[in-house]
Every structure is written in C-alpha cells, then in structure tokens.
JSON list of C-alpha atoms in Angstrom, two decimals:
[
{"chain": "A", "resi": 1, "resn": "UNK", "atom": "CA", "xyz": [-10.58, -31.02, 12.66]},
{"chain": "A", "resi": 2, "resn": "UNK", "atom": "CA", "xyz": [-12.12, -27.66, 13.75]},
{"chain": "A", "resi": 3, "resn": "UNK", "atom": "CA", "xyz": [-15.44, -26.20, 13.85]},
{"chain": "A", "resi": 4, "resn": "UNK", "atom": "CA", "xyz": [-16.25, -22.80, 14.58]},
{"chain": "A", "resi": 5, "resn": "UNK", "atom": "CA", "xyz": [-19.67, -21.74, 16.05]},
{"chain": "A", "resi": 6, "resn": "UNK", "atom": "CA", "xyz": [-21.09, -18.46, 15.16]},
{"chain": "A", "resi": 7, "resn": "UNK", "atom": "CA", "xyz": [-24.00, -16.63, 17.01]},
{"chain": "A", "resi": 8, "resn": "UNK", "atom": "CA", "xyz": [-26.64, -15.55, 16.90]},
{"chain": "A", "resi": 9, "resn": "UNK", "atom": "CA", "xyz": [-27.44, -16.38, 12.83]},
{"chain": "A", "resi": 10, "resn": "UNK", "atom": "CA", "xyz": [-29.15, -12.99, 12.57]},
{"chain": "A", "resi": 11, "resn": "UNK", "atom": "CA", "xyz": [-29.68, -10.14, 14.09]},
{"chain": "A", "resi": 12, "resn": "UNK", "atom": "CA", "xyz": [-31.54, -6.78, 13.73]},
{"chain": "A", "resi": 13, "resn": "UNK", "atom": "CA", "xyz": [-30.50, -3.83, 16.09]},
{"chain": "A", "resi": 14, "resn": "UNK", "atom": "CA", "xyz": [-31.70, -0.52, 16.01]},
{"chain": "A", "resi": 15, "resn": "UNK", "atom": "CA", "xyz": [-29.07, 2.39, 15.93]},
{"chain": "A", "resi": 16, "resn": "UNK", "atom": "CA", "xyz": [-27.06, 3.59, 19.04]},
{"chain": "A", "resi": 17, "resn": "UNK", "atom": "CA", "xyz": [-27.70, 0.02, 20.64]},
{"chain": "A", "resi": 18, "resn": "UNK", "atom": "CA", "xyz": [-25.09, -2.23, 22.10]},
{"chain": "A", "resi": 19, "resn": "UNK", "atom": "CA", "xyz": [-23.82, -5.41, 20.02]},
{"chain": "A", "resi": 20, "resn": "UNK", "atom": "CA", "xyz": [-22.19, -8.49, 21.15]},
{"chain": "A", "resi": 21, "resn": "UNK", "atom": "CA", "xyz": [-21.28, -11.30, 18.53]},
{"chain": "A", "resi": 22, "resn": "UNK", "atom": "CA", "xyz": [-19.84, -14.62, 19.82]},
{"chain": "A", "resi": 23, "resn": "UNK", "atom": "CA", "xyz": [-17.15, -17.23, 18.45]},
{"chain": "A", "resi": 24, "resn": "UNK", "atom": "CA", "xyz": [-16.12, -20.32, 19.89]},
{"chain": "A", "resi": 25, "resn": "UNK", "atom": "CA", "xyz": [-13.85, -22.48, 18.01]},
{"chain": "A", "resi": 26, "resn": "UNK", "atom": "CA", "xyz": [-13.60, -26.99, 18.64]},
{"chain": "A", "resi": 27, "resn": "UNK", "atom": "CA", "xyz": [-10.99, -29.15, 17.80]},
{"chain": "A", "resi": 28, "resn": "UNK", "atom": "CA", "xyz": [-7.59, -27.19, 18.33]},
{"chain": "A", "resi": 29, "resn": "UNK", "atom": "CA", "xyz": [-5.94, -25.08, 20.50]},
{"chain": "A", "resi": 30, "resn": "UNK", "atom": "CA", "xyz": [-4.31, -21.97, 20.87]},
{"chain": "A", "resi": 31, "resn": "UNK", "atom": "CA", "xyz": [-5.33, -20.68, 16.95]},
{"chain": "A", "resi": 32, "resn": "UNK", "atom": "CA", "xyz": [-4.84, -17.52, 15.60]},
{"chain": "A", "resi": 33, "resn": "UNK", "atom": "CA", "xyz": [-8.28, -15.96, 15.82]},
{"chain": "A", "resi": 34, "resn": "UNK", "atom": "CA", "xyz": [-10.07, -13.31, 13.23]},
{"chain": "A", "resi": 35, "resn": "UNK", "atom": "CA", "xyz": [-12.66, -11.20, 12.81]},
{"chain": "A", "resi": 36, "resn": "UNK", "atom": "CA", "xyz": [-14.11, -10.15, 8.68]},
{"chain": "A", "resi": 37, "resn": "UNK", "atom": "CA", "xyz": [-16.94, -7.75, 7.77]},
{"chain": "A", "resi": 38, "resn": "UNK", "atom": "CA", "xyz": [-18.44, -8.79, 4.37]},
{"chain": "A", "resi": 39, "resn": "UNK", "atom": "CA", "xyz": [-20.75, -5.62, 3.06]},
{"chain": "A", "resi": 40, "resn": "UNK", "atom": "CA", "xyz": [-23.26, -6.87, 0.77]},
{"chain": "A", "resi": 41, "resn": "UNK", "atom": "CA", "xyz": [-21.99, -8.24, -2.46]},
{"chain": "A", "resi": 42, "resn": "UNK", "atom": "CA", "xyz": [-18.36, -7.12, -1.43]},
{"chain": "A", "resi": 43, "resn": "UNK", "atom": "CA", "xyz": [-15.39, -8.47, -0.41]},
{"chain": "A", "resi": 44, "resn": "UNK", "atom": "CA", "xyz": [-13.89, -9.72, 2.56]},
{"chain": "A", "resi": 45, "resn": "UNK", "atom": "CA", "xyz": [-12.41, -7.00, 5.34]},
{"chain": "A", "resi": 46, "resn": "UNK", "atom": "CA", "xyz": [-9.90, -8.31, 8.19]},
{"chain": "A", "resi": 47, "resn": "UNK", "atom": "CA", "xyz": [-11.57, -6.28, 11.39]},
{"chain": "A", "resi": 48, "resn": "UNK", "atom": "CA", "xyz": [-9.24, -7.76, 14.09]},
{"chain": "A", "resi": 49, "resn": "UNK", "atom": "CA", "xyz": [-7.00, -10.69, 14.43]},
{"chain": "A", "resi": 50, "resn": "UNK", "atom": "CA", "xyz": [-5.40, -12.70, 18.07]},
{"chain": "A", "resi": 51, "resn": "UNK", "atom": "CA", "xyz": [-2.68, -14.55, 18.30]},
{"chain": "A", "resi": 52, "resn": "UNK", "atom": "CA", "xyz": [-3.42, -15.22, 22.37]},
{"chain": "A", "resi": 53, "resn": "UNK", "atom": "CA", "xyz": [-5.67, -15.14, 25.13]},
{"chain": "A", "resi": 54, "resn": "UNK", "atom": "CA", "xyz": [-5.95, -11.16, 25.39]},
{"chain": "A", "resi": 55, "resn": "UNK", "atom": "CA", "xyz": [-3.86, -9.99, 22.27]},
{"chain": "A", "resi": 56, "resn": "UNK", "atom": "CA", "xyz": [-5.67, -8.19, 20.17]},
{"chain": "A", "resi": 57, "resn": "UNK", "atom": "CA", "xyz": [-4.68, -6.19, 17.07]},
{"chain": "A", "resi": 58, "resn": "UNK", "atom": "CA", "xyz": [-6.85, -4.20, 15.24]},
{"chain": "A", "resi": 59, "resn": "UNK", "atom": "CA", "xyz": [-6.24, -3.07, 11.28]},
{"chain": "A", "resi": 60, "resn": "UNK", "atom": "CA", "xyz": [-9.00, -0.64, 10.64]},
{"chain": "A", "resi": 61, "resn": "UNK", "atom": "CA", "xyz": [-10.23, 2.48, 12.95]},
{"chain": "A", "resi": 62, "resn": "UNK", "atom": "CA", "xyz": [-13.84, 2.06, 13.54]},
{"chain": "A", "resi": 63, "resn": "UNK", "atom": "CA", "xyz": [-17.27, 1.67, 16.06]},
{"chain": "A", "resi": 64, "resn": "UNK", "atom": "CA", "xyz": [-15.78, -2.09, 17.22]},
{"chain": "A", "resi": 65, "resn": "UNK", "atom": "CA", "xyz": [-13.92, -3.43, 19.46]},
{"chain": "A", "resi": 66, "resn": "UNK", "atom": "CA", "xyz": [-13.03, -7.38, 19.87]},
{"chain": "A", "resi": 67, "resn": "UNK", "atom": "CA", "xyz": [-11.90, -9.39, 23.26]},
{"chain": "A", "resi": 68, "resn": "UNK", "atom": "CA", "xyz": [-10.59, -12.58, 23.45]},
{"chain": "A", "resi": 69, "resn": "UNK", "atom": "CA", "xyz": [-10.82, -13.63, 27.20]},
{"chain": "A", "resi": 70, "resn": "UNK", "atom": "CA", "xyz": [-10.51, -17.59, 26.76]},
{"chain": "A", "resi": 71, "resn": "UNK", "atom": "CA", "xyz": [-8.35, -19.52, 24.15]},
{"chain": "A", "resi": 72, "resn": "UNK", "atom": "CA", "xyz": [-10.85, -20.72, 21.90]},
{"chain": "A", "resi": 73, "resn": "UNK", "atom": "CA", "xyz": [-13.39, -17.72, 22.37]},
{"chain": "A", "resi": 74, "resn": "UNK", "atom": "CA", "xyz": [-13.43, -14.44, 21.00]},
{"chain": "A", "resi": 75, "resn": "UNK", "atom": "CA", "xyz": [-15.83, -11.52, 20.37]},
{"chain": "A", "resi": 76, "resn": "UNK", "atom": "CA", "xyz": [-16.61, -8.59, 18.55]},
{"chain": "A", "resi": 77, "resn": "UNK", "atom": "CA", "xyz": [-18.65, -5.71, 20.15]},
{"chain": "A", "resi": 78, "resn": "UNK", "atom": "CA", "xyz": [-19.82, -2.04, 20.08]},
{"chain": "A", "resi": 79, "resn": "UNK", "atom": "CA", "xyz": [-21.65, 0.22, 22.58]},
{"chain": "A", "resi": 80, "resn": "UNK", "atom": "CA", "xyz": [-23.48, 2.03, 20.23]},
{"chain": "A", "resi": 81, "resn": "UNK", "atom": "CA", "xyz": [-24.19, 0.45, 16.63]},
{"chain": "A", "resi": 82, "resn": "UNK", "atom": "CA", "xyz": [-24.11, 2.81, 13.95]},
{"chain": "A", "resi": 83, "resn": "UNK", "atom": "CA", "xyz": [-26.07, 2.34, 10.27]},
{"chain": "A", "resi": 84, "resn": "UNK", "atom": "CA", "xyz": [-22.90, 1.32, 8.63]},
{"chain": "A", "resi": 85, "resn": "UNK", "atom": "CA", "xyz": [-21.77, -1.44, 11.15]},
{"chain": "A", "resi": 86, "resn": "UNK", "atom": "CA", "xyz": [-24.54, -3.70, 8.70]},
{"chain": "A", "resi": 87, "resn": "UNK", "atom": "CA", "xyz": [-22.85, -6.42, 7.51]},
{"chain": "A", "resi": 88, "resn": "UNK", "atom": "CA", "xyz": [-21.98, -10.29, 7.44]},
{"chain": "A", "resi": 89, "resn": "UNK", "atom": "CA", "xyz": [-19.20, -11.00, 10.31]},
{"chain": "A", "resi": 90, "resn": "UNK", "atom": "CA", "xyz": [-17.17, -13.93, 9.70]},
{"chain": "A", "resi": 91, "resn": "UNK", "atom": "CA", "xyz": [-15.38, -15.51, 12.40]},
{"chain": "A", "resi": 92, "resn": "UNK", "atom": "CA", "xyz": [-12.05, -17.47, 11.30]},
{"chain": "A", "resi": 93, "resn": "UNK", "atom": "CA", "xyz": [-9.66, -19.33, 12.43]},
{"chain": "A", "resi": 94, "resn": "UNK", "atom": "CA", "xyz": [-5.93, -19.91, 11.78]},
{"chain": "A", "resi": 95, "resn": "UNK", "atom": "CA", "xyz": [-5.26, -23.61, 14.17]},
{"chain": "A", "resi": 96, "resn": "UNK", "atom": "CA", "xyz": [-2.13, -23.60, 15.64]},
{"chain": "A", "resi": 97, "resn": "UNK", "atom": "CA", "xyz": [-0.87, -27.47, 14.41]},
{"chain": "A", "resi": 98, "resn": "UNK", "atom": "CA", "xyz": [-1.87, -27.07, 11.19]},
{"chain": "A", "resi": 99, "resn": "UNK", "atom": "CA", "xyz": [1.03, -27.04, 9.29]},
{"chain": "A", "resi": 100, "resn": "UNK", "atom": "CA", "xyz": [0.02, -24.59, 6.04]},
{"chain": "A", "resi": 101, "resn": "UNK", "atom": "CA", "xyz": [-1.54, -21.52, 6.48]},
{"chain": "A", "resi": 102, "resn": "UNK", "atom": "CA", "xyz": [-5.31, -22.25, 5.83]},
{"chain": "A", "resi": 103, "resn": "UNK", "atom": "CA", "xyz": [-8.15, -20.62, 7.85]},
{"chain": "A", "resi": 104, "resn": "UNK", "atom": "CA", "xyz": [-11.12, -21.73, 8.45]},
{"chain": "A", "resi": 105, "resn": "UNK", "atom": "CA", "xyz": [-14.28, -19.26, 8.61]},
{"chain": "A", "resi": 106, "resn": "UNK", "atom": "CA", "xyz": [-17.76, -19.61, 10.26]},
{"chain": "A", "resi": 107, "resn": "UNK", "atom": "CA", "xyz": [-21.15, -19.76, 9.23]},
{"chain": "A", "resi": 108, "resn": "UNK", "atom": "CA", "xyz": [-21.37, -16.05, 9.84]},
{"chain": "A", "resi": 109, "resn": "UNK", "atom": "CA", "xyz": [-23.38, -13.58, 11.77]},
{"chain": "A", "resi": 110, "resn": "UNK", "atom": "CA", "xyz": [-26.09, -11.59, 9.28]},
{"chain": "A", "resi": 111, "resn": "UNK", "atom": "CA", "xyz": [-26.46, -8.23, 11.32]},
{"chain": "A", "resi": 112, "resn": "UNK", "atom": "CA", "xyz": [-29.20, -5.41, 10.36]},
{"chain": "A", "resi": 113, "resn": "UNK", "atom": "CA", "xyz": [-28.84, -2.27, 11.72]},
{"chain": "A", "resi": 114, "resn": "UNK", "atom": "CA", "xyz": [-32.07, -0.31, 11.47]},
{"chain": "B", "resi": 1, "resn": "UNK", "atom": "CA", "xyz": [0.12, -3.21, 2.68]},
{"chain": "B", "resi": 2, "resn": "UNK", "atom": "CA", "xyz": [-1.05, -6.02, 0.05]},
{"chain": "B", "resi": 3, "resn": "UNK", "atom": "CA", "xyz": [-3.46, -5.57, -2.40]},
{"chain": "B", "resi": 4, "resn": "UNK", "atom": "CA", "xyz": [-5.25, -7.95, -4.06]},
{"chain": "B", "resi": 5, "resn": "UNK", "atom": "CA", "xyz": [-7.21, -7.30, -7.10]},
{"chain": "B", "resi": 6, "resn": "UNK", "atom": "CA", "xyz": [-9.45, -9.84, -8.83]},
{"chain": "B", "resi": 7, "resn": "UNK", "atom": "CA", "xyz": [-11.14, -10.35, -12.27]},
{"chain": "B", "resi": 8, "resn": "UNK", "atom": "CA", "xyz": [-14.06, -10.91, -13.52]},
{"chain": "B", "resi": 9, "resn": "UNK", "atom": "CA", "xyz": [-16.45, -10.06, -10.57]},
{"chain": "B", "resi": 10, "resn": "UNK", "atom": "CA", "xyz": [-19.10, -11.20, -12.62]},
{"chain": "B", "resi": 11, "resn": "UNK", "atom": "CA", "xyz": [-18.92, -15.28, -14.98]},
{"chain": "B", "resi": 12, "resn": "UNK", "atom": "CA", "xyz": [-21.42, -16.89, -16.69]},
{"chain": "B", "resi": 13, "resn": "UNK", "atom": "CA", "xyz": [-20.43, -20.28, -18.10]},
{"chain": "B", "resi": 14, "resn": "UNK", "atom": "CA", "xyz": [-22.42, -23.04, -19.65]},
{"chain": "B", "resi": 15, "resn": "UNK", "atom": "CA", "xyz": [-22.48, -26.23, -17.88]},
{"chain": "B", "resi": 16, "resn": "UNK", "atom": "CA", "xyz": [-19.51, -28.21, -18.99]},
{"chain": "B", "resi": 17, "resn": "UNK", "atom": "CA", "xyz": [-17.11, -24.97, -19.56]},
{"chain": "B", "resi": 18, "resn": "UNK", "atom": "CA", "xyz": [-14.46, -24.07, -18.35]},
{"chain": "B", "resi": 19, "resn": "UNK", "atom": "CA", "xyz": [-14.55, -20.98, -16.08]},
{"chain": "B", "resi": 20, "resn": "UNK", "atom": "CA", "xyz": [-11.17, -19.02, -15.12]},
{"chain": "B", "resi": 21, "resn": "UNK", "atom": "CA", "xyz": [-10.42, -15.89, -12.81]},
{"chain": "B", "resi": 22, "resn": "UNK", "atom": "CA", "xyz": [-7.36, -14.05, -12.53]},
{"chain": "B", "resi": 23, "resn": "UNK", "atom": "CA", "xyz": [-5.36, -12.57, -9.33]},
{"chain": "B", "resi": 24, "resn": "UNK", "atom": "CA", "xyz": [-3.02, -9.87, -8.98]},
{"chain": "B", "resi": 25, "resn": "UNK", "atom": "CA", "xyz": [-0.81, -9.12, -5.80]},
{"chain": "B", "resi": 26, "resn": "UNK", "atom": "CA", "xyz": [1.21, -6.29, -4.72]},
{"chain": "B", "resi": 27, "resn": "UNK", "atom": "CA", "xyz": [3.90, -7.81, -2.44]},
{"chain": "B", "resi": 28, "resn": "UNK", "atom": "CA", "xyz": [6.65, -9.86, -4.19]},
{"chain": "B", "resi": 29, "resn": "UNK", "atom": "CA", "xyz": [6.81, -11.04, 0.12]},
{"chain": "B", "resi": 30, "resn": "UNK", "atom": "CA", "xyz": [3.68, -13.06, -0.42]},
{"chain": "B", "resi": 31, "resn": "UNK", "atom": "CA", "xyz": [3.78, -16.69, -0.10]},
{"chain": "B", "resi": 32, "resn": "UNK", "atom": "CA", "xyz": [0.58, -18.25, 0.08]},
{"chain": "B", "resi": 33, "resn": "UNK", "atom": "CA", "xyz": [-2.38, -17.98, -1.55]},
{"chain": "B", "resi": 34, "resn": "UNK", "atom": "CA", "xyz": [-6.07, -19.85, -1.01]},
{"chain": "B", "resi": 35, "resn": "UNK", "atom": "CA", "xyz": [-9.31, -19.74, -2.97]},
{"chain": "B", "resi": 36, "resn": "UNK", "atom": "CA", "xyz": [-12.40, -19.80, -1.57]},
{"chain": "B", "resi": 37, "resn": "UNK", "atom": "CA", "xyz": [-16.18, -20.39, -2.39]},
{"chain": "B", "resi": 38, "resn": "UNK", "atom": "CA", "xyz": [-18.84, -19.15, -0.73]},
{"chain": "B", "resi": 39, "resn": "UNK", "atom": "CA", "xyz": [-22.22, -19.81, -1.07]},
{"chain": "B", "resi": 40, "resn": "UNK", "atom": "CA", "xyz": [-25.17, -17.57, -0.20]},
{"chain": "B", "resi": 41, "resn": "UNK", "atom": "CA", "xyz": [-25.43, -16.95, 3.26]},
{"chain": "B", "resi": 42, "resn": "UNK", "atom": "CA", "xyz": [-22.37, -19.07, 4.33]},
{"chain": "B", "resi": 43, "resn": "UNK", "atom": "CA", "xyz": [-19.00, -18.69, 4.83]},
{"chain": "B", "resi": 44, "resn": "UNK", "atom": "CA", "xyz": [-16.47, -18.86, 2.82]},
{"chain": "B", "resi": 45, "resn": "UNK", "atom": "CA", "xyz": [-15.09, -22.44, 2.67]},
{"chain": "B", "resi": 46, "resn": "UNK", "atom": "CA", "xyz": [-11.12, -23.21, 1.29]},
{"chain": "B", "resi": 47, "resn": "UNK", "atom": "CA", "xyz": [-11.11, -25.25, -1.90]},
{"chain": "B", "resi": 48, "resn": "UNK", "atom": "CA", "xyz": [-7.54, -25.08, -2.98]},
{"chain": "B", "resi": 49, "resn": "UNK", "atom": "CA", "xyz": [-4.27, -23.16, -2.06]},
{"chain": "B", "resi": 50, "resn": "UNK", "atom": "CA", "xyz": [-1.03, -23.02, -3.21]},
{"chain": "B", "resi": 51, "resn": "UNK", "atom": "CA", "xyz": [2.49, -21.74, -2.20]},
{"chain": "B", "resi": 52, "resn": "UNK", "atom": "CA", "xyz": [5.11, -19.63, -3.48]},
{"chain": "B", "resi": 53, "resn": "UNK", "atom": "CA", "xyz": [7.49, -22.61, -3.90]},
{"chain": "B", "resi": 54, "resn": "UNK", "atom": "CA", "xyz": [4.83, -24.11, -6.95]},
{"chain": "B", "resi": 55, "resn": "UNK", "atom": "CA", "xyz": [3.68, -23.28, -9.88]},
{"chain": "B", "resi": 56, "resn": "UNK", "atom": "CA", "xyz": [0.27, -25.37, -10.05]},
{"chain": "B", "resi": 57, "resn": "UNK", "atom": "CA", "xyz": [-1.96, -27.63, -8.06]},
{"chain": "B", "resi": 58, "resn": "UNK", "atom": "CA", "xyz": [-4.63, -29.38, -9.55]},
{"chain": "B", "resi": 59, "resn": "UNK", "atom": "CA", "xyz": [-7.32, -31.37, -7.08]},
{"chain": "B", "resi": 60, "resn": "UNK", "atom": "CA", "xyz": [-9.37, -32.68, -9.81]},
{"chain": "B", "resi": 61, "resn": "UNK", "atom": "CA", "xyz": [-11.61, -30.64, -11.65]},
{"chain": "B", "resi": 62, "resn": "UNK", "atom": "CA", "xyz": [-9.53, -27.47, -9.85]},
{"chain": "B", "resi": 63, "resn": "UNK", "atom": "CA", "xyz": [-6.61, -26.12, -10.93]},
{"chain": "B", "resi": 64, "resn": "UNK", "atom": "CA", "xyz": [-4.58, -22.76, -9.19]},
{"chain": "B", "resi": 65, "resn": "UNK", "atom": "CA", "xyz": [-1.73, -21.59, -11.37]},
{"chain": "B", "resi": 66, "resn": "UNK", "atom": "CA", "xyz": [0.92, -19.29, -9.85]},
{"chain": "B", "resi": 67, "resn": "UNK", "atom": "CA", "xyz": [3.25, -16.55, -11.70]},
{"chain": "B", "resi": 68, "resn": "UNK", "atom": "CA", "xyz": [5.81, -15.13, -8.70]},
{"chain": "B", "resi": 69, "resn": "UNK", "atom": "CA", "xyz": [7.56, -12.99, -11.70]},
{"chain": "B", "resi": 70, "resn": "UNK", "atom": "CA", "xyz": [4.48, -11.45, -12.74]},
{"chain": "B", "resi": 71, "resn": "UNK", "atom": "CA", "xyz": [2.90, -12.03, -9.17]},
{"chain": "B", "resi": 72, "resn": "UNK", "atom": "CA", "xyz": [-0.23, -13.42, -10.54]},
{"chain": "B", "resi": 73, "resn": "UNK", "atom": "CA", "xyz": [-2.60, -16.22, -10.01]},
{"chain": "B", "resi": 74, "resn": "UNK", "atom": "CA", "xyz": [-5.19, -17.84, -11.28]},
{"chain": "B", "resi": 75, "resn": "UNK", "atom": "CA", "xyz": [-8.10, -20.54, -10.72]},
{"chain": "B", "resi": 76, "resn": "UNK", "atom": "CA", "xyz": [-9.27, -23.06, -13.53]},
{"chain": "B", "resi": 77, "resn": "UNK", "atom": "CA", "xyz": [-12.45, -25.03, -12.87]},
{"chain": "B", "resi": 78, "resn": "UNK", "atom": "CA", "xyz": [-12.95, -27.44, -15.89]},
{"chain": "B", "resi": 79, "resn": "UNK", "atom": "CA", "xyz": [-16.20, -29.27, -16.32]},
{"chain": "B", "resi": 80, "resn": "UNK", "atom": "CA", "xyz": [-18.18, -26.87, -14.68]},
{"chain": "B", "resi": 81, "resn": "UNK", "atom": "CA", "xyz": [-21.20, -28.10, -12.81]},
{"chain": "B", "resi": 82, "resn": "UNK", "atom": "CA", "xyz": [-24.46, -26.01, -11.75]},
{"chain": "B", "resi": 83, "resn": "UNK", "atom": "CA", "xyz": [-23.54, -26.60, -8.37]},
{"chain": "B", "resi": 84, "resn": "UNK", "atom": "CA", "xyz": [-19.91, -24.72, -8.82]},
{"chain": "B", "resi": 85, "resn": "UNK", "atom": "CA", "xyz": [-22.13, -21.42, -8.83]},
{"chain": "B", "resi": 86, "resn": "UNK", "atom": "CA", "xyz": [-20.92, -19.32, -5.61]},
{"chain": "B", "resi": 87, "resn": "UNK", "atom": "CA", "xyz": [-18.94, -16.26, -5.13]},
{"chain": "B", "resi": 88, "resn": "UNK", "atom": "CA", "xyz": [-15.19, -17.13, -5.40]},
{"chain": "B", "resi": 89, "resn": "UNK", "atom": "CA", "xyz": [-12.11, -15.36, -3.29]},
{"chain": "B", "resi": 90, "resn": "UNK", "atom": "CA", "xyz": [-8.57, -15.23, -3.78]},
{"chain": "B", "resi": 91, "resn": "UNK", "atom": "CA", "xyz": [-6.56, -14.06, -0.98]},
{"chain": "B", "resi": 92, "resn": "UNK", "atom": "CA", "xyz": [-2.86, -13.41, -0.19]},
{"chain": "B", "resi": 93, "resn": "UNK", "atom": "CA", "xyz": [-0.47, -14.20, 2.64]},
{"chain": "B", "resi": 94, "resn": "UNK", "atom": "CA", "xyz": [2.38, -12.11, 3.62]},
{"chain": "B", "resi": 95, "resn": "UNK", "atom": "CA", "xyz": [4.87, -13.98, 5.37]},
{"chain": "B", "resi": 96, "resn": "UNK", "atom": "CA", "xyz": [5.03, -13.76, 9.26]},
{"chain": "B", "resi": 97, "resn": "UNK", "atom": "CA", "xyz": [1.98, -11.82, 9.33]},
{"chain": "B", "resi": 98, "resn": "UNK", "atom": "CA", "xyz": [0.05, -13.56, 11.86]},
{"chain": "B", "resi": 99, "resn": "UNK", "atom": "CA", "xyz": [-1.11, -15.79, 8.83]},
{"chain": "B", "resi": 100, "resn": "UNK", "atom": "CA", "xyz": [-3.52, -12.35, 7.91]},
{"chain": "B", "resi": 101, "resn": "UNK", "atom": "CA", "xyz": [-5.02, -12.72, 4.49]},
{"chain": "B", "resi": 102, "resn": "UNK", "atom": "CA", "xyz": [-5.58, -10.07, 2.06]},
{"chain": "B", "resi": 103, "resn": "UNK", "atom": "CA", "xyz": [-8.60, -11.10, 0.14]},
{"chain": "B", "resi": 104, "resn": "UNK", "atom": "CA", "xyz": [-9.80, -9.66, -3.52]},
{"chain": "B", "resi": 105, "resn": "UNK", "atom": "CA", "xyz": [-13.12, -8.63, -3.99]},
{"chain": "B", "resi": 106, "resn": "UNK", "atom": "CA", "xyz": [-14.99, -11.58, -5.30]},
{"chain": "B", "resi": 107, "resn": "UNK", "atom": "CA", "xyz": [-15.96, -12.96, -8.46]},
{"chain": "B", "resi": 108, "resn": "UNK", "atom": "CA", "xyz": [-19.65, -14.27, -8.54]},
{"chain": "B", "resi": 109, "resn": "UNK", "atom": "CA", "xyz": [-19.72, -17.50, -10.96]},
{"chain": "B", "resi": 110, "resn": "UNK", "atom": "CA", "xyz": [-22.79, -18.22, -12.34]},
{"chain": "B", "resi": 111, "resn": "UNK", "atom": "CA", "xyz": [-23.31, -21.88, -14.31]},
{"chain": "B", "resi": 112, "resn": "UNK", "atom": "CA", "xyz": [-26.17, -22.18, -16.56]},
{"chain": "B", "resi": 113, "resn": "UNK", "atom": "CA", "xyz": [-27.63, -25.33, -17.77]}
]
C-alpha cells in the first residue's frame, strides 16, 4: 500500500518570503498527484492536481505554483508568501493500480504566515 | 463545476447514538463518492465510499446511503463511540476528471459520554 510523506510538519514564514513544501509518495507508481489547502475549520480546496512527471493543472488563480519533476515527487511553492497563503496543505494521492477511485492524503503541512 | 454541500457542520451525539450527515451534489455526471474523517492535525483518512451503481454500503458500524434521483448522500454511524469524534468530509467524483474530488465543507462530530 502507499504512504505519503509530508514536510516539514510546521512551518512559520514571515510575509514576502519564499516557500517550498515537499511530497514524496511509497508503494505505487505513476499516481495521480494533488495538492489541498484546508483554512482553519474549513473545508477542503483542490490547489493543483498531476497526472505525470511534469503535467501540471492548476484549478484556482493564486500566489502558488506546484512542480512535479520525478514520478512519485511533487511540490508546491511561492516566491513571495502572502498573509492569506496560511493554511494546512494536504498532499494526496490517486495510485495508478488501484482499481476505485480512492485517494489517499498526507499528514499535512501546518504553515503560519506571519 | 460540482458542488458539494454538506449538513450539519456542527453534531453532538451521546455515546451510543446514532449520528447522520447529509450530502448534496450538483452533477447528475458524478459517480463516486468517499467519506472521510479527520482528526485534529491529520489528514483526512477514507472510511467508506460508494459508487453510483449502489445504493448502500455498510462496513460495520458505517453505513453510506446513495439517492442518484435526488443526487444525495448520506453517512450513518450507529453505536457511536467517543473516539468517532473528528471532522467528517463527503466528496464527489466527476467521471474522467483526473479522479478530482469536490469535497463539502465539513461536519465536526462531537460524541459525549
């Protein structure tokens, strides 16, 4: 089965610095690939989604950006972090054999933006 | 696009109740919808799903209903438990979609002893 590995945990950034959030996914290959923002005490919003090594889509117009430059890798970054980038980033993933439709999220990435 | 909209966002339930919460989708396309829990400061983790082609799936003291006509669905937990307190998602699946999930807004569950 899969894991997915989220880091850092936490992380506190002041405003107009750089970010750079990391997911690496175990146990499957070639998986659709996703990237959620979860404001406090809200729901879940779909940031960016792969399908391959490079393919990117993105559904909302904002301060991010995602790359996915090896299979089982992918992540989300900004050059300048803005007050409103705070939020809990969930990493998921879709695996490629499985044969329903489940994904699978991470532990999650707590970011601060001060 | 899909829109998913969920009720109650907040459920308090004594232990040994039964708790319900109720989905409602937009896109008659939809095929396949998941529930998730998530506890504080985790991610959300699948506990039951079910497909367009079904009308319930029970995995013991879970149930998910489904209503295609009135594109509506629903989770039953029976025998509630304090540790079945979490924050519970619905989502929905538009076929062909790269698998994307349109999730509702939460409902926080809250078991009391």
């Amino acid at each position: 089965s899969q894991t997915i590995h989220q880091w850092p945990a936490t992380l506190v950034q002041p405003v107009g610095s750089p970010l750079s959030l990391e997911c690496t996914v175990e146990g499957t290959s070639n998986p659709n690939l996703y990237w959620y923002r979860q404001a406090a005490g809200r729901g879940l919003q779909l940031l960016f989604y792969s399908v391959g090594i490079g393919q990117i889509s993105s559904e909302v117009p904002q301060n991010l950006s995602a790359s996915r430059p090896q299979d089982r890798q992918f992540i989300l970054s900004s050059k300048k972090l803005l007050l409103s980038d705070s939020g809990f980033y969930l990493c998921a993933c879709k695996p490629l054999t499985s044969t329903g439709e489940t994904q699978y999220f991470g532990p999650g990435t707590r970011l601060l933006v001060l | 696009g899909e829109n998913v909209e969920q009720h109650p966002s907040t459920l308090s339930v004594q232990e040994g109740d039964s708790a319900v919460i109720k989905c409602t989708y937009s896109d008659s396309a939809s095929n396949y919808f998941p529930w998730y829990k998530q506890e504080l400061g985790k991610g959300p983790q699948l506990i039951i799903d079910i497909r367009s082609n079904v009308g319930e799936k029970k995995d013991q003291r879970i149930a998910v209903t489904l209503n295609k006509t009135a594109k509506h669905f629903s989770l039953h937990i029976t025998e509630t438990q304090p540790e079945d307190s979490a924050v519970y998602f619905c989502a929905a699946r538009k076929g062909n979609t790269a698998s994307k999930l349109t999730f509702g807004t939460g409902t926080r569950l809250q078991v009391t002893l």
